[in-house]
CSV table of C-alpha atoms in Angstrom, one decimal:
chain,number,residue,atom,x,y,z
A,1,GLY,CA,193.6,92.5,349.0
A,2,ALA,CA,191.9,95.0,352.4
A,3,VAL,CA,194.9,98.0,352.2
A,4,VAL,CA,194.4,100.5,355.5
A,5,SER,CA,196.6,104.1,354.5
A,6,GLN,CA,198.3,105.9,357.2
A,7,HIS,CA,199.2,109.5,357.0
A,8,PRO,CA,201.7,111.0,357.2
A,9,SER,CA,204.1,108.0,357.8
A,10,ARG,CA,207.0,110.6,358.9
A,11,VAL,CA,206.2,113.3,360.9
A,12,ILE,CA,208.5,115.8,363.1
A,13,CYS,CA,206.5,118.6,364.5
A,14,LYS,CA,207.9,121.0,367.6
A,15,SER,CA,206.6,120.4,371.0
A,16,GLY,CA,203.6,121.9,372.3
A,17,THR,CA,202.3,121.6,368.8
A,18,SER,CA,199.2,119.0,367.5
A,19,VAL,CA,199.9,116.3,365.1
A,20,LYS,CA,196.8,114.8,363.3
A,21,ILE,CA,197.5,111.0,361.9
A,22,GLU,CA,194.8,109.5,359.5
A,23,CYS,CA,193.9,106.1,359.4
A,24,ARG,CA,192.3,105.2,355.9
A,25,SER,CA,190.3,102.0,355.1
A,26,LEU,CA,190.8,101.7,351.3
A,27,ASP,CA,188.2,99.2,349.4
A,28,PHE,CA,186.5,98.1,352.8
A,29,GLN,CA,184.2,100.0,355.3
A,30,ALA,CA,185.6,99.8,359.0
A,31,THR,CA,182.8,100.2,361.5
A,32,THR,CA,185.7,99.6,364.2
A,33,MET,CA,189.6,100.9,364.1
A,34,PHE,CA,192.2,100.5,366.9
A,35,TRP,CA,194.9,103.0,367.1
A,36,TYR,CA,198.9,101.1,368.8
A,37,ARG,CA,201.7,102.8,370.2
A,38,GLN,CA,205.0,101.0,369.7
A,39,PHE,CA,208.4,102.6,371.4
A,40,PRO,CA,211.7,102.0,370.5
A,41,LYS,CA,212.4,98.4,370.3
A,42,GLN,CA,209.2,96.9,372.3
A,43,SER,CA,206.2,95.6,370.9
A,44,LEU,CA,203.0,97.5,370.2
A,45,MET,CA,200.7,98.4,372.7
A,46,LEU,CA,196.6,98.9,372.1
A,47,MET,CA,195.7,102.8,372.8
A,48,ALA,CA,192.5,102.8,371.9
A,49,THR,CA,189.3,101.3,370.0
A,50,SER,CA,187.5,103.7,367.9
A,51,ASN,CA,184.2,103.2,366.1
A,52,GLU,CA,182.2,105.2,363.6
A,53,GLY,CA,180.0,107.5,365.3
A,54,SER,CA,180.7,107.0,368.6
A,55,LYS,CA,183.0,108.0,371.2
A,56,ALA,CA,186.9,105.6,371.4
A,57,THR,CA,187.2,103.1,374.3
A,58,TYR,CA,190.9,104.4,375.8
A,59,GLU,CA,193.0,101.5,377.3
A,60,GLN,CA,194.1,101.7,381.1
A,61,GLY,CA,196.6,104.7,381.2
A,62,VAL,CA,196.0,106.3,378.0
A,63,GLU,CA,195.2,110.1,378.4
A,64,LYS,CA,192.0,110.5,376.0
A,65,ASP,CA,192.7,114.6,376.1
A,66,LYS,CA,196.3,114.1,375.0
A,67,PHE,CA,195.4,111.8,371.9
A,68,LEU,CA,191.7,112.7,370.4
A,69,ILE,CA,190.1,110.0,368.4
A,70,ASN,CA,187.5,110.7,366.1
A,71,HIS,CA,185.8,108.2,363.8
A,72,ALA,CA,183.5,110.2,362.0
A,73,SER,CA,183.2,108.1,358.8
A,74,LEU,CA,183.2,104.0,357.6
A,75,THR,CA,187.1,104.6,356.1
A,76,LEU,CA,188.4,107.2,358.3
A,77,SER,CA,189.6,107.3,362.0
A,78,THR,CA,192.0,110.1,363.1
A,79,LEU,CA,194.1,110.5,365.8
A,80,THR,CA,195.3,113.8,366.9
A,81,VAL,CA,198.4,113.9,369.7
A,82,THR,CA,197.6,117.5,371.3
A,83,SER,CA,200.7,119.7,372.9
A,84,ALA,CA,202.9,117.0,371.9
A,85,HIS,CA,206.1,116.5,373.8
A,86,PRO,CA,209.8,114.6,373.3
A,87,GLU,CA,208.0,111.4,375.3
A,88,ASP,CA,205.7,111.0,373.1
A,89,SER,CA,208.0,110.7,369.6
A,90,SER,CA,206.9,106.9,369.0
A,91,PHE,CA,205.5,104.4,365.9
A,92,TYR,CA,202.1,104.4,365.9
A,93,ILE,CA,200.1,102.2,363.7
A,94,CYS,CA,195.9,101.4,363.3
A,95,SER,CA,194.1,98.6,362.6
A,96,ALA,CA,191.4,98.3,360.6
A,97,PHE,CA,188.3,95.3,361.4
A,98,GLN,CA,186.8,94.6,358.0
A,99,GLY,CA,184.4,91.8,359.2
A,100,ALA,CA,185.1,88.6,358.2
A,101,GLY,CA,188.4,89.8,356.3
A,102,GLY,CA,190.0,90.6,359.6
A,103,TYR,CA,191.9,92.9,360.3
A,104,THR,CA,194.1,95.2,358.7
A,105,PHE,CA,197.2,97.1,359.8
A,106,GLY,CA,198.4,100.3,358.8
A,107,SER,CA,202.1,100.7,357.3
A,108,GLY,CA,202.3,103.5,360.6
A,109,THR,CA,203.4,106.9,361.2
A,110,ARG,CA,206.7,107.9,362.6
A,111,LEU,CA,206.2,110.8,365.1
A,112,THR,CA,209.2,112.9,366.2
A,113,VAL,CA,208.5,115.3,368.4
A,114,VAL,CA,211.8,118.1,368.6
B,1,GLY,CA,195.9,88.7,381.6
B,2,GLU,CA,197.3,88.7,378.9
B,3,ASP,CA,201.2,88.2,378.8
B,4,VAL,CA,202.9,87.3,375.6
B,5,GLU,CA,206.3,86.1,375.8
B,6,GLN,CA,209.0,86.3,372.9
B,7,SER,CA,213.3,85.6,372.5
B,8,LEU,CA,214.4,89.0,370.8
B,9,PHE,CA,217.2,88.0,368.8
B,10,LEU,CA,217.5,85.1,365.9
B,11,SER,CA,220.7,84.6,363.9
B,12,VAL,CA,220.3,82.2,361.7
B,13,ARG,CA,222.6,81.2,358.1
B,14,GLU,CA,220.9,81.9,354.3
B,15,GLY,CA,219.5,78.3,353.6
B,16,ASP,CA,219.2,77.2,357.2
B,17,SER,CA,216.0,76.9,359.2
B,18,SER,CA,214.7,79.5,361.7
B,19,VAL,CA,212.5,78.9,364.7
B,20,ILE,CA,211.1,81.8,366.4
B,21,ASN,CA,208.9,80.5,370.0
B,22,CYS,CA,206.6,82.5,371.9
B,23,THR,CA,204.6,81.8,375.2
B,24,TYR,CA,201.2,83.2,376.0
B,25,THR,CA,199.4,82.7,379.1
B,26,ASP,CA,195.6,83.5,378.3
B,27,SER,CA,194.3,80.2,376.7
B,28,SER,CA,190.6,81.6,376.2
B,29,SER,CA,192.4,83.6,373.2
B,30,THR,CA,190.8,82.6,370.0
B,31,TYR,CA,193.4,83.2,367.4
B,32,LEU,CA,197.3,83.5,367.1
B,33,TYR,CA,198.9,85.4,364.8
B,34,TRP,CA,202.4,86.0,363.3
B,35,TYR,CA,203.5,89.3,361.8
B,36,LYS,CA,206.7,90.9,360.3
B,37,GLN,CA,208.0,93.9,360.8
B,38,GLU,CA,210.7,95.2,358.1
B,39,PRO,CA,212.7,98.3,359.5
B,40,GLY,CA,210.2,101.6,359.4
B,41,ALA,CA,207.3,100.0,358.4
B,42,GLY,CA,204.2,98.4,359.1
B,43,LEU,CA,203.2,95.3,360.3
B,44,GLN,CA,202.5,92.9,357.2
B,45,LEU,CA,200.2,89.4,358.2
B,46,LEU,CA,202.4,86.1,357.8
B,47,THR,CA,200.2,84.0,359.3
B,48,TYR,CA,197.5,83.1,362.3
B,49,ILE,CA,196.0,80.1,363.7
B,50,PHE,CA,193.2,79.3,365.0
B,51,SER,CA,193.4,77.9,368.8
B,52,ASN,CA,191.6,74.3,367.9
B,53,MET,CA,194.8,73.6,365.1
B,54,ASP,CA,197.6,72.7,366.4
B,55,MET,CA,199.8,73.5,363.0
B,56,LYS,CA,199.3,74.9,359.8
B,57,GLN,CA,201.5,74.8,356.9
B,58,ASP,CA,202.0,77.9,354.1
B,59,GLN,CA,204.4,77.4,351.9
B,60,ARG,CA,207.9,78.1,353.9
B,61,LEU,CA,206.4,78.9,357.3
B,62,THR,CA,204.8,76.4,359.4
B,63,VAL,CA,203.4,77.1,362.4
B,64,LEU,CA,203.2,75.2,365.8
B,65,LEU,CA,200.5,75.4,368.3
B,66,ASN,CA,200.8,73.7,372.1
B,67,LYS,CA,198.0,75.0,373.8
B,68,LYS,CA,198.6,72.6,376.6
B,69,ASP,CA,202.4,74.3,377.7
B,70,LYS,CA,200.6,77.8,375.8
B,71,HIS,CA,203.4,77.5,373.3
B,72,LEU,CA,203.8,78.9,369.8
B,73,SER,CA,206.2,78.7,367.1
B,74,LEU,CA,207.4,79.8,364.0
B,75,ARG,CA,209.8,77.9,361.7
B,76,ILE,CA,210.7,78.9,358.5
B,77,ALA,CA,212.0,77.0,356.0
B,78,ASP,CA,214.9,77.8,353.8
B,79,THR,CA,215.5,81.2,355.3
B,80,GLN,CA,216.5,84.2,353.4
B,81,THR,CA,218.3,87.5,353.6
B,82,GLY,CA,215.2,89.4,352.8
B,83,ASP,CA,213.7,86.9,356.0
B,84,SER,CA,215.4,89.6,358.4
B,85,ALA,CA,213.0,91.5,360.1
B,86,ILE,CA,211.5,91.4,363.6
B,87,TYR,CA,208.4,89.0,364.0
B,88,PHE,CA,206.2,89.7,366.4
B,89,CYS,CA,203.5,86.5,367.7
B,90,ALA,CA,200.4,88.1,369.0
B,91,GLU,CA,197.0,86.3,370.6
B,92,ARG,CA,193.6,88.2,369.7
B,93,LYS,CA,190.8,88.1,372.8
B,94,GLY,CA,187.8,89.4,371.2
B,95,ASN,CA,188.7,92.5,368.5
B,96,LYS,CA,192.4,93.2,370.9
B,97,PHE,CA,195.2,92.2,369.9
B,98,TYR,CA,198.2,91.6,372.5
B,99,PHE,CA,201.4,91.3,371.0
B,100,GLY,CA,205.0,89.8,371.8
B,101,SER,CA,208.0,91.7,372.5
B,102,GLY,CA,209.2,91.0,368.8
B,103,THR,CA,212.1,88.9,367.8
B,104,LYS,CA,214.6,90.5,365.8
B,105,LEU,CA,215.6,87.1,363.2
B,106,ASN,CA,219.2,88.5,361.6
B,107,VAL,CA,219.7,86.3,358.3
B,108,LYS,CA,223.9,85.6,357.5
B,109,PRO,CA,224.6,84.9,353.9
């Protein structure tokens, strides 16, 4: 079946630094990937839609300059949290669209900003 | 708009059936999904149902959809301790998923 890999699975960073999270589709090409954020004991909220070769589309209220998304190839999208602060601590999950194969979610990245 | 609601907790005994309920507001959703999330892990797709279906069964899982009431349920037969997790229902419109808050299922031995 389709597999989406996220890396790293856990990361702890200092306040003010930037963190990059990778989302890879391992055995299929994904023209569209999605980034979600999950606060503790809450649901997942869509942050942005990432399209290969073009700019990401951000949901209302999501700062595009803070959450930089790059979808440079059909198998890789990256989310960079810039100048991270403790309130950015969260669980970030990506999803990749496989066409008729549907949507596959990654295993998630737990970000802790200290 | 999109508003998906679930009860937060459910506790059952091992061997009993579990029923997790979900309501949604947008009748134009094309597919409705159930995902399972274990602690610290990502989302595992359990099953989904197309919006023009009433029921779908897959081994121990039964999904019921009442379009009139915009109500979706997931029944897990013969619940096991390994079923303990958070279950999310979600509706999909186009490429976007809208998730409920998740129901934490606790299975007691």
